[in-house]
mmCIF file of C-alpha atoms and ligand atoms in Angstrom:
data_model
loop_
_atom_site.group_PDB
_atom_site.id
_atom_site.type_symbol
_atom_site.label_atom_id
_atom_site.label_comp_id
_atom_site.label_asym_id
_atom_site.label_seq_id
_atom_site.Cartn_x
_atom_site.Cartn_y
_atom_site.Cartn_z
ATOM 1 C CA UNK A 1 -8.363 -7.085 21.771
ATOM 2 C CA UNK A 2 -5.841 -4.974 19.454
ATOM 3 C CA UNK A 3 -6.046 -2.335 17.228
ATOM 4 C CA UNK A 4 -4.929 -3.962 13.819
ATOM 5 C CA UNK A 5 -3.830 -1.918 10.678
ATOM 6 C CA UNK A 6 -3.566 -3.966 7.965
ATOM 7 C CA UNK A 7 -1.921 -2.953 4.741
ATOM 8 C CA UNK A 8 -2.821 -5.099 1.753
ATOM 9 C CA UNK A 9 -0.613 -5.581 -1.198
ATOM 10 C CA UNK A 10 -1.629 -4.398 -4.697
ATOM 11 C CA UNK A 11 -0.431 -8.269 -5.901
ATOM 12 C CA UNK A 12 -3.692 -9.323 -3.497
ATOM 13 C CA UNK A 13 -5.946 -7.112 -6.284
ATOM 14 C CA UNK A 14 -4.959 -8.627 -9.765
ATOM 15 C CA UNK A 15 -5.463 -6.792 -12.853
ATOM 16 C CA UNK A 16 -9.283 -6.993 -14.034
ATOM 17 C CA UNK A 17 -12.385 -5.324 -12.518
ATOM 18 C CA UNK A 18 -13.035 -9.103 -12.539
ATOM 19 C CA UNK A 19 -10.318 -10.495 -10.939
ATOM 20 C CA UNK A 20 -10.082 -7.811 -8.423
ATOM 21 C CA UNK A 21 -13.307 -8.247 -6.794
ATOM 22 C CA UNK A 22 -13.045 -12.427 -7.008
ATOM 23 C CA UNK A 23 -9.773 -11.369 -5.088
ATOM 24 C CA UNK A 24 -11.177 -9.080 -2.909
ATOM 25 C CA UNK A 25 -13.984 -11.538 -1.858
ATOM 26 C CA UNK A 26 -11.036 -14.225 -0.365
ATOM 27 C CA UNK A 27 -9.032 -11.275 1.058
ATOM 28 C CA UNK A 28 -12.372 -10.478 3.093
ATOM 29 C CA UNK A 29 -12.518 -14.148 4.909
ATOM 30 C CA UNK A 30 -9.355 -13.572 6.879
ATOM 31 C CA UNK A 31 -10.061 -9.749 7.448
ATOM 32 C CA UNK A 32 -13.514 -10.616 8.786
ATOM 33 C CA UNK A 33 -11.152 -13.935 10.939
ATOM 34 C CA UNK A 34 -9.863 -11.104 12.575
ATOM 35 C CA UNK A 35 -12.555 -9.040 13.210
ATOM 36 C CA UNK A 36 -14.774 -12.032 14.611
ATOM 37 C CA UNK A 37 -12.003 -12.550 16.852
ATOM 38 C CA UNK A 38 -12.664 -9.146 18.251
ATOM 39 C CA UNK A 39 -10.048 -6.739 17.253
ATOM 40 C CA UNK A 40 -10.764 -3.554 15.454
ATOM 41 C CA UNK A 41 -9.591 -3.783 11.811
ATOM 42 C CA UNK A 42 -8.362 -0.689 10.145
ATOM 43 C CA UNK A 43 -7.366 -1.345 6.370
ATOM 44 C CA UNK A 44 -4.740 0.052 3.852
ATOM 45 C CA UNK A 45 -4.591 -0.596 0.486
ATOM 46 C CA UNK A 46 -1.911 -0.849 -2.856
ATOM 47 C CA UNK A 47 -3.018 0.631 -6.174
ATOM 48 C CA UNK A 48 0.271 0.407 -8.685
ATOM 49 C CA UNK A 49 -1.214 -1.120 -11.461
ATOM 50 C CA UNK A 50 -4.580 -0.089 -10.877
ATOM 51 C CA UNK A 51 -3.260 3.729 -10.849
ATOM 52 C CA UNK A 52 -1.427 3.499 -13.627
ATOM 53 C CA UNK A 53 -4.008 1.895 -15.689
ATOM 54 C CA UNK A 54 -6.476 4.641 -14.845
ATOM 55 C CA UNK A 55 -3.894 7.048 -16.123
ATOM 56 C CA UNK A 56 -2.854 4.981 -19.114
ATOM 57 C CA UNK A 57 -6.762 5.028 -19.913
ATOM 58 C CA UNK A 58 -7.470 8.861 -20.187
ATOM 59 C CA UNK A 59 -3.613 9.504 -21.703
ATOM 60 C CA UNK A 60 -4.673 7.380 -24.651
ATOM 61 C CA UNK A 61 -8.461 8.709 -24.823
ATOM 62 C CA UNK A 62 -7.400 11.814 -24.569
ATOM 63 C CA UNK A 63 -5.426 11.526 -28.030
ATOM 64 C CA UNK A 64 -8.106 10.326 -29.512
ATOM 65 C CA UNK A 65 -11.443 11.976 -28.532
ATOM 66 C CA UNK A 66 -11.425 15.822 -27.883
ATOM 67 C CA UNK A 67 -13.770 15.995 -25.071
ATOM 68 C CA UNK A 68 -11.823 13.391 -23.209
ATOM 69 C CA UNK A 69 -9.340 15.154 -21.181
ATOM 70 C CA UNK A 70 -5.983 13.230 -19.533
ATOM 71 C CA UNK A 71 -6.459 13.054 -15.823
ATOM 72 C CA UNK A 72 -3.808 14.101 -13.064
ATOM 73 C CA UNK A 73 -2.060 11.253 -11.050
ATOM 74 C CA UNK A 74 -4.038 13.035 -7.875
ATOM 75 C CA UNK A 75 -7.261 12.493 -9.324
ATOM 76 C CA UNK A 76 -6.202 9.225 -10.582
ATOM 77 C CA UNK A 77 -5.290 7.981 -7.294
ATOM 78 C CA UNK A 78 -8.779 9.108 -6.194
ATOM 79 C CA UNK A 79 -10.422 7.484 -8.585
ATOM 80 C CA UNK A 80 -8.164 4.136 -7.619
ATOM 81 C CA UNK A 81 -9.590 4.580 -3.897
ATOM 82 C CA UNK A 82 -12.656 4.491 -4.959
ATOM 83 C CA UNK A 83 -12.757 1.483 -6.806
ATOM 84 C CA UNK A 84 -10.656 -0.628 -4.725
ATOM 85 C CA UNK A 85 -12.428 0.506 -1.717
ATOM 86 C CA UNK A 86 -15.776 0.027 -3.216
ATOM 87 C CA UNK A 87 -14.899 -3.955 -4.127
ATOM 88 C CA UNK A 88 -13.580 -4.024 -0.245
ATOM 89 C CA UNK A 89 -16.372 -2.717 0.759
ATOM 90 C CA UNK A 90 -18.636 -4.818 -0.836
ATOM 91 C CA UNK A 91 -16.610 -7.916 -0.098
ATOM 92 C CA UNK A 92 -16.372 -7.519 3.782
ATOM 93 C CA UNK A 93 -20.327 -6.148 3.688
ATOM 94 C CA UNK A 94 -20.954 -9.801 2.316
ATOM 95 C CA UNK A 95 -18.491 -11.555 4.617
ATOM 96 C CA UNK A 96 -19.809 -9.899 8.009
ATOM 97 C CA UNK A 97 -23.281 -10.580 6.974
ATOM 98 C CA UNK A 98 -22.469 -14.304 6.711
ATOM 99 C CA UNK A 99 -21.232 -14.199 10.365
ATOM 100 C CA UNK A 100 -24.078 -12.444 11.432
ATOM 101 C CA UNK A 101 -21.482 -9.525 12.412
ATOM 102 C CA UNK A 102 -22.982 -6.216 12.691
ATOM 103 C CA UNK A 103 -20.812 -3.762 11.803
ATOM 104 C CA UNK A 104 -20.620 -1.265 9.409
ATOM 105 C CA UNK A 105 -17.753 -0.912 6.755
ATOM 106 C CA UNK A 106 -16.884 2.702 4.759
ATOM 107 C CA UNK A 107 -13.716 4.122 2.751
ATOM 108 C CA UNK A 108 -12.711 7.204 3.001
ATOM 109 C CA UNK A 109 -11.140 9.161 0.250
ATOM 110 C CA UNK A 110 -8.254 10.214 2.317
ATOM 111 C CA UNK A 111 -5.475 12.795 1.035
ATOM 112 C CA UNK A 112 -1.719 12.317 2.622
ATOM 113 C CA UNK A 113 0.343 15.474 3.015
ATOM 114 C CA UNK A 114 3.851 15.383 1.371
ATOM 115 C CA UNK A 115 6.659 18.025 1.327
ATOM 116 C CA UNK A 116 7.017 20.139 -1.409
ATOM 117 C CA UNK A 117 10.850 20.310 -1.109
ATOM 118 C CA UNK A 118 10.926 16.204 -0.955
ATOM 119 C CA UNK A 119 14.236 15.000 -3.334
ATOM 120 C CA UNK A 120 11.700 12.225 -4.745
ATOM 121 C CA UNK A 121 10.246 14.867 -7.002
ATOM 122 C CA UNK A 122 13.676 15.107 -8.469
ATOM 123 C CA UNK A 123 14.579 11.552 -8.854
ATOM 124 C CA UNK A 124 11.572 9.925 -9.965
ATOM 125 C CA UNK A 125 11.507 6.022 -8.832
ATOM 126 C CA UNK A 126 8.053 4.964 -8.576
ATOM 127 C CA UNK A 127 7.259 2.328 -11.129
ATOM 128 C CA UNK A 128 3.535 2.496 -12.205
ATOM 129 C CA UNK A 129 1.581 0.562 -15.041
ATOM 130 C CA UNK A 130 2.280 -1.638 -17.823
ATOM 131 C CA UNK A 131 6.053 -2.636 -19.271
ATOM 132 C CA UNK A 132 7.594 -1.866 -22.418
ATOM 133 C CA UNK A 133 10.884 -2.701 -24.476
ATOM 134 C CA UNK A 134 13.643 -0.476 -24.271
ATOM 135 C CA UNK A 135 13.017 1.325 -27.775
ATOM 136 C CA UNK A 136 9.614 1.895 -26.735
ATOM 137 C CA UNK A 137 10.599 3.795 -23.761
ATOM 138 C CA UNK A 138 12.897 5.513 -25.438
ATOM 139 C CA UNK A 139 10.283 6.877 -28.020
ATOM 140 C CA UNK A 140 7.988 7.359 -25.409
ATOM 141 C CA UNK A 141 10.571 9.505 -23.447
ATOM 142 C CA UNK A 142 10.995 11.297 -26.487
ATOM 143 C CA UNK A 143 7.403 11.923 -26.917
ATOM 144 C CA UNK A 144 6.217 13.182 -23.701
ATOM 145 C CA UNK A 145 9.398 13.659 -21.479
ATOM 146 C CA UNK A 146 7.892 11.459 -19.121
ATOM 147 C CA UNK A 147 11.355 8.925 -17.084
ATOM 148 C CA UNK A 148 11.135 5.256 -17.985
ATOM 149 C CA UNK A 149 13.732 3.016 -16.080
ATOM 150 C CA UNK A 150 14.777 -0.950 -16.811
ATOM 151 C CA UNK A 151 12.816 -2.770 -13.546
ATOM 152 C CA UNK A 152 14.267 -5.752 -12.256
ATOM 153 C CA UNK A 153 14.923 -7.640 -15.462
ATOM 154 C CA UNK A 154 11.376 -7.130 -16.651
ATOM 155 C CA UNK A 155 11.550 -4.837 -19.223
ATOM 156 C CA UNK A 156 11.114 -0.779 -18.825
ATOM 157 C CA UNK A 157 7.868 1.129 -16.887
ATOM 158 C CA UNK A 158 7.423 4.642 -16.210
ATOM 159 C CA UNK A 159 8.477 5.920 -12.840
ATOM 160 C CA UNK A 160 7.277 8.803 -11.001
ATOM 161 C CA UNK A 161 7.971 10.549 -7.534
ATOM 162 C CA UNK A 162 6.901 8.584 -4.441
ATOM 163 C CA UNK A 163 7.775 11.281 -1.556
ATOM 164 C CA UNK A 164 7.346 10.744 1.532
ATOM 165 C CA UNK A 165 4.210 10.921 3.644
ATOM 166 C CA UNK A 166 3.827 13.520 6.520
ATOM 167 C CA UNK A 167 0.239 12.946 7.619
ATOM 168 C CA UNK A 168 -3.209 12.110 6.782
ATOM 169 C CA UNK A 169 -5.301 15.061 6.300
ATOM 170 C CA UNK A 170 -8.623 13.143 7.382
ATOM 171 C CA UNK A 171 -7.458 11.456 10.326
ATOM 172 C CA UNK A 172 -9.621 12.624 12.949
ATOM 173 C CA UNK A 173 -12.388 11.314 10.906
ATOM 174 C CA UNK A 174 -10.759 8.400 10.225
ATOM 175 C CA UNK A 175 -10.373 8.186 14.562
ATOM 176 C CA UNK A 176 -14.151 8.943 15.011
ATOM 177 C CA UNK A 177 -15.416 5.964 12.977
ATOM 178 C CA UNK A 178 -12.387 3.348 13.943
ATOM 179 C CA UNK A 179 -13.260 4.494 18.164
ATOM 180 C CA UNK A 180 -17.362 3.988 16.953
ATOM 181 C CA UNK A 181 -16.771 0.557 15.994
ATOM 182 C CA UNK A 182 -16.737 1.040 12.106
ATOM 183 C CA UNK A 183 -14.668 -0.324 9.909
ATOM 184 C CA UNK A 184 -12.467 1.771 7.340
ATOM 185 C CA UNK A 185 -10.534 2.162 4.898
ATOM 186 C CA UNK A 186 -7.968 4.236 4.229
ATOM 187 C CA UNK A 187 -4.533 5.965 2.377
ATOM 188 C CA UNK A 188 -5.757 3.650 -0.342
ATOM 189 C CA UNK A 189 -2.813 3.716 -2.890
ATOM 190 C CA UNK A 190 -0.484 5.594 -0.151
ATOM 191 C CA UNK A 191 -3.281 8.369 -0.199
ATOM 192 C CA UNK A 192 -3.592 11.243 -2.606
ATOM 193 C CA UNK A 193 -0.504 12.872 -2.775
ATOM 194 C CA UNK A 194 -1.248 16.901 -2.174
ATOM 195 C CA UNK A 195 1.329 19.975 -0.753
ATOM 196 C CA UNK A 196 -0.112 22.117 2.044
ATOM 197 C CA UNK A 197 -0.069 26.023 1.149
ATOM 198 C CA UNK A 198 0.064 28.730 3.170
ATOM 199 C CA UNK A 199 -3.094 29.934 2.605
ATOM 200 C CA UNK A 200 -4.205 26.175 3.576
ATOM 201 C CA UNK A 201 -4.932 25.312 -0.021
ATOM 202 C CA UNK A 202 -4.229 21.440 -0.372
ATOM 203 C CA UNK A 203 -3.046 20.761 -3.980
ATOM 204 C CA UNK A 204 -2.955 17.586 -5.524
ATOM 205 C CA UNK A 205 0.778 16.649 -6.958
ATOM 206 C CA UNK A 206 1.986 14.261 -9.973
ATOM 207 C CA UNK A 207 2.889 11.446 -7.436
ATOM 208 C CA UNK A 208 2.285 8.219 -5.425
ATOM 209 C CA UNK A 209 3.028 7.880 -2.391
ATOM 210 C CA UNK A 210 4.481 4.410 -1.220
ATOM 211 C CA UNK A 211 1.392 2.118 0.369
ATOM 212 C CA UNK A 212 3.767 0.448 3.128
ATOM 213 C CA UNK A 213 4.730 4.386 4.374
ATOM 214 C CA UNK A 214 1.333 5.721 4.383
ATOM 215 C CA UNK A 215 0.655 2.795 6.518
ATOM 216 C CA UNK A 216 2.976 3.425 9.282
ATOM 217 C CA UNK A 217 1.998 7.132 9.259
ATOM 218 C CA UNK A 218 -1.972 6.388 9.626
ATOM 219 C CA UNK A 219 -0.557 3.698 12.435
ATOM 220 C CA UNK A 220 1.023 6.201 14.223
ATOM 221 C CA UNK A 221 -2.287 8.410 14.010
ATOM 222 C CA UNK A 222 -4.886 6.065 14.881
ATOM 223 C CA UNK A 223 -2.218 4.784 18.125
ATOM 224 C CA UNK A 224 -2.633 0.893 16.935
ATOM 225 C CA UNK A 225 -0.900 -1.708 18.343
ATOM 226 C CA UNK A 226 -0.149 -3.822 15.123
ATOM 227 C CA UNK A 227 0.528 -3.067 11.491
ATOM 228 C CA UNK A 228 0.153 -6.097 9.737
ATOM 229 C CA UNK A 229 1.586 -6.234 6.390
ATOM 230 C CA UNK A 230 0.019 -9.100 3.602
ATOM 231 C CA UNK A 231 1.887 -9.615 0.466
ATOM 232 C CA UNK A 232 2.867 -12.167 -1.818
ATOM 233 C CA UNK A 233 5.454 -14.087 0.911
ATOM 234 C CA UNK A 234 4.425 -16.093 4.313
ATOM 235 C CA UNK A 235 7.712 -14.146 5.916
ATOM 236 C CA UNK A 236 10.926 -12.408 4.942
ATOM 237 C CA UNK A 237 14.236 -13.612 3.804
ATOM 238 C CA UNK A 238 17.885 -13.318 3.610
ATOM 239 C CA UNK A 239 19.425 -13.805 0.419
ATOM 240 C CA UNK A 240 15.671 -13.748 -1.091
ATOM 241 C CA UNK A 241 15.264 -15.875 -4.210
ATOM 242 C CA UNK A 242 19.495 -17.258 -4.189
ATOM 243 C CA UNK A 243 19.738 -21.320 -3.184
ATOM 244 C CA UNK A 244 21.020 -19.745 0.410
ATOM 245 C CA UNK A 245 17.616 -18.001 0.670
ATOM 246 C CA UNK A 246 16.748 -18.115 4.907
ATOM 247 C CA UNK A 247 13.294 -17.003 5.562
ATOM 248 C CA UNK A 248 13.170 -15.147 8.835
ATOM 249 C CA UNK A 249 10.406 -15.458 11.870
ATOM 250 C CA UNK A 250 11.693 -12.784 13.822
ATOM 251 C CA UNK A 251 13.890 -9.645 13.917
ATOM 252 C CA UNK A 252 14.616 -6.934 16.293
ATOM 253 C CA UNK A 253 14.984 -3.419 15.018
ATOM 254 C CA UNK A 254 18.479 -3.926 15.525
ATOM 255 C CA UNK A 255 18.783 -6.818 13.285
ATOM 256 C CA UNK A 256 16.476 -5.289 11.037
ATOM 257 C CA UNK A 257 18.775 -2.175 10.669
ATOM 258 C CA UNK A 258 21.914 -4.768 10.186
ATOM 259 C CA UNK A 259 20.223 -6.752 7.368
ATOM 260 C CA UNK A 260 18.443 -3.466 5.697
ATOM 261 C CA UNK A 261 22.089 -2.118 5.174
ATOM 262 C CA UNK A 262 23.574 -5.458 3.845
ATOM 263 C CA UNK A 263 20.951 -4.713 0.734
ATOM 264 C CA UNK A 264 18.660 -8.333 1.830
ATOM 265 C CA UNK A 265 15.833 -6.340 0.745
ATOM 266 C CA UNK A 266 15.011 -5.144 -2.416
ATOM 267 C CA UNK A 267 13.695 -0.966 -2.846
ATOM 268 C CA UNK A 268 10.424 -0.642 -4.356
ATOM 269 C CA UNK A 269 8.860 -4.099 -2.725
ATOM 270 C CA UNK A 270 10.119 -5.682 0.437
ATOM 271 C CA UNK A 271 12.218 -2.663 1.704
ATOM 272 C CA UNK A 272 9.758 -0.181 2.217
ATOM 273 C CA UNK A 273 7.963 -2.697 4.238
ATOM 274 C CA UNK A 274 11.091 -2.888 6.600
ATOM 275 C CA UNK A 275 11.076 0.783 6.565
ATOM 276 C CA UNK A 276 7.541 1.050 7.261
ATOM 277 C CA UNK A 277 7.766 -1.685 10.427
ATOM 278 C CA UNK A 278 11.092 -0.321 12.014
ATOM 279 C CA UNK A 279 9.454 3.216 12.041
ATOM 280 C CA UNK A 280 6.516 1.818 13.892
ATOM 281 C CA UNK A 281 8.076 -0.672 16.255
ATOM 282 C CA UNK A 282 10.665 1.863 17.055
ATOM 283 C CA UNK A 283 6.975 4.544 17.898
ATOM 284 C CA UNK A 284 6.233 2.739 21.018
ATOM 285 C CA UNK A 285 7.485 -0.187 23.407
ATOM 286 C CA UNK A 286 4.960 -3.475 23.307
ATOM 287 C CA UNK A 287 4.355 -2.503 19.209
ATOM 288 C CA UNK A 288 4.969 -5.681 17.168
ATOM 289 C CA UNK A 289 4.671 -5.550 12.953
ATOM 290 C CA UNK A 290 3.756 -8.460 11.129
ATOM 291 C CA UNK A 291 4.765 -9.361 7.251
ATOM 292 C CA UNK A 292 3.275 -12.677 5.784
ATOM 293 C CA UNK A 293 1.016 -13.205 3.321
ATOM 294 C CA UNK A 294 -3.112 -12.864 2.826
ATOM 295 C CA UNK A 295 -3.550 -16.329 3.457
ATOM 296 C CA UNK A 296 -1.303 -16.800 6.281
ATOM 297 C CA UNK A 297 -2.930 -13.965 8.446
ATOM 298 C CA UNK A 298 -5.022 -15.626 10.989
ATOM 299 C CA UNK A 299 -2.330 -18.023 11.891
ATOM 300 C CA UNK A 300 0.367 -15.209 12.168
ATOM 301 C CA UNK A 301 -1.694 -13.224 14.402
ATOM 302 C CA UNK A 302 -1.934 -16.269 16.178
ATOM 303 C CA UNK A 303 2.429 -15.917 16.328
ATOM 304 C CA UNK A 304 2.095 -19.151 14.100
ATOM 305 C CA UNK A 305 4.323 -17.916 11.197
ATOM 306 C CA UNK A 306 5.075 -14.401 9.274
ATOM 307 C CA UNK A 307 8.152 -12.482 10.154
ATOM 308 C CA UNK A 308 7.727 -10.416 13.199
ATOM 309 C CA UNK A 309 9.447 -7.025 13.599
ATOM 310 C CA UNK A 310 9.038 -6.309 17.253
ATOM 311 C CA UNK A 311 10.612 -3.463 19.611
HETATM 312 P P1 LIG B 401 2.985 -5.535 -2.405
HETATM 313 O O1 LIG B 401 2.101 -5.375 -3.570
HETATM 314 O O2 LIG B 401 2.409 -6.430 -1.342
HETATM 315 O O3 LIG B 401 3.518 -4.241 -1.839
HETATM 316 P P2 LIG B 401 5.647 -6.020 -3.492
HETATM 317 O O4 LIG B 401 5.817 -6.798 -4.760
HETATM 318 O O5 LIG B 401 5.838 -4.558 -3.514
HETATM 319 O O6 LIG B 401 4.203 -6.413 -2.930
HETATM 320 O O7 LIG B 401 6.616 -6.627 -2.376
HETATM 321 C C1 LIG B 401 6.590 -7.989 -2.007
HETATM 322 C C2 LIG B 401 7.654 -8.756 -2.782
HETATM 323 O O8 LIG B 401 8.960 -8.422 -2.302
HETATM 324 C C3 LIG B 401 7.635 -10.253 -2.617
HETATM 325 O O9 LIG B 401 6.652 -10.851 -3.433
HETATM 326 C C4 LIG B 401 9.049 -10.635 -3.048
HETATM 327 O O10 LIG B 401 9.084 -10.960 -4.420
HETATM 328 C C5 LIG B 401 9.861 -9.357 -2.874
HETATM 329 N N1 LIG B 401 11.033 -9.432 -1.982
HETATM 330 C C6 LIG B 401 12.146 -8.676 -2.179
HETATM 331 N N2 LIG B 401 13.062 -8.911 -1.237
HETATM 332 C C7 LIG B 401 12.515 -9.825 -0.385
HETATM 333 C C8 LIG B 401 12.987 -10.463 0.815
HETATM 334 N N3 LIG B 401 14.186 -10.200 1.327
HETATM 335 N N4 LIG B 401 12.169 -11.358 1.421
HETATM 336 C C9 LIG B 401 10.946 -11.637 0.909
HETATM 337 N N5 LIG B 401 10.451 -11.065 -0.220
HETATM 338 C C10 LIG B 401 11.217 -10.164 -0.867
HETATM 339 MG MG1 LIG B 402 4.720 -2.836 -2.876
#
């Protein structure tokens, strides 16, 4: 039996309430393949589009209806756990039922520490909600001196800070229920980004904080023996998406390091995954990290396929 985090891509969510929870119900199945097998399942979460939408939403409303007011990316990345944890929730309630599993399944709004010196909050590179055409950007830079960059060929989004995360300021709750038996979920979104004051205040900052980070931080707190990574792809690459493109089924750190410098994988998506599983794998001899895809996860726990990141 291991101790399992798994962080779940925001690509695994789609883009309607709708959608979402139809998605949500197949991610369940091999969550709950996992659990039956008798590990103890700790889950992280994405929320780009999601928390961008949110914001989008009240920005908009807010222009329109006086009483509406426009809503902090802190609170919006609250309000993100909560509805992506509450469709989790009420997918794997479902699933365990089915099984006859008994065992109990609970997010918890979790806040992640960052530093209030972090460079990100000078160099903005987060890119959050829907895209728009270069002289819409450039009005809407105008507007409300919010940064827009081009991403990937796509067209232009707005980006905001993604600092670092230091630590997760409910983890020893999060440690009670995951030693009970229960299972959670947590640092939806990366967590809510807040700065610790002196005076212990925790205050919420405009930011969000990189899901595949978070991860490896909560990993590190909860001691787990396998941070599992599900995205879009069954395993990494070299030369990703080129006719020489060589998916990979394992890498040491070493090798990891080599290819991470070469520029194989691209910032924003499949590099802070790398980050995220060096950092871990590097924590503690016999850790392994796994990255493959929602669909694949049963058989790469079973060292079937994925790309393995091991120490
Ligand atoms: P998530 O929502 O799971 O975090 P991302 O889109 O952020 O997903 O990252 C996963 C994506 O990274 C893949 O779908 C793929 O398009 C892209 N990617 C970039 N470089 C690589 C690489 N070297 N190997 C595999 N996928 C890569
Ligand atoms: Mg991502």
């Amino acid at each position: 039996m291991s101790r399992i985090l798994i962080a779940l891509g925001g690509n695994a969510l789609g883009s309607t309430p709708e959608e979402q929870l139809q998605l949500v119900h197949d991610s369940a199945k091999p969550i709950v393949d996992l659990i039956e097998q008798g590990h103890e399942v700790v889950i992280a979460h994405g929320n780009g589009p999601q928390v961008g939408s949110i914001n989008l939403a009240f920005e908009k409303s807010s222009k329109e209806h006086a009483n509406i007011p426009s809503m902090p990316f802190a609170e919006c990345g609250a309000m993100s756990q909560g509805y992506i944890g509450y469709h989790l929730q009420n997918a794997l309630h479902e699933e365990l039922l089915k099984r006859s599993i008994n065992k109990s399944v609970a997010t918890v709004v979790s806040q992640v520490v960052v530093d209030k010196n972090d460079h990100a909050f000078q160099n903005p590179t987060k890119p959050i909600g829907p895209f728009y055409s270069k002289e819409e950007a450039e009005r809407l830079m105008a507007e409300t001196g919010d940064h827009y960059i081009e991403d990937s060929g796509r067209g232009y989004r707005r980006v905001i800070p993604s600092p670092a995360p230091v630590k997760v300021v409910e983890k020893d709750i999060i440690q009670d229920l995951v030693n009970a038996g229960r299972i959670v979920i947590a640092v939806g979104g990366g967590g809510i980004p807040v700065v610790e004051e002196k005076n212990h205040a925790l205050i919420g900052v405009e930011a969000v904080i990189d899901k595949d980070l978070a991860s490896k931080c909560l990993a590190d707190e909860l001691n787990v023996d396998f941070l599992f990574i599900l995205t879009a792809v069954e395993k990494v690459a070299i030369n990703y998406g080129k006719p020489n493109q060589q998916n990979l089924n394992q890498l040491s750190i070493e090798e990891a390091e080599k290819l991470m410098k070469e520029g194989h994988f691209a910032p924003g998506s499949m590099l802070p995954k790398i980050q995220a599983a060096i950092s871990f794998v590097k924590g503690k001899q016999g850790r392994k990290s796994i990255i493959t895809s929602l669909e694949k996860a049963k058989d790469a726990i079973l060292g079937k396929t994925g790309t393995v990141i091991f120490n």
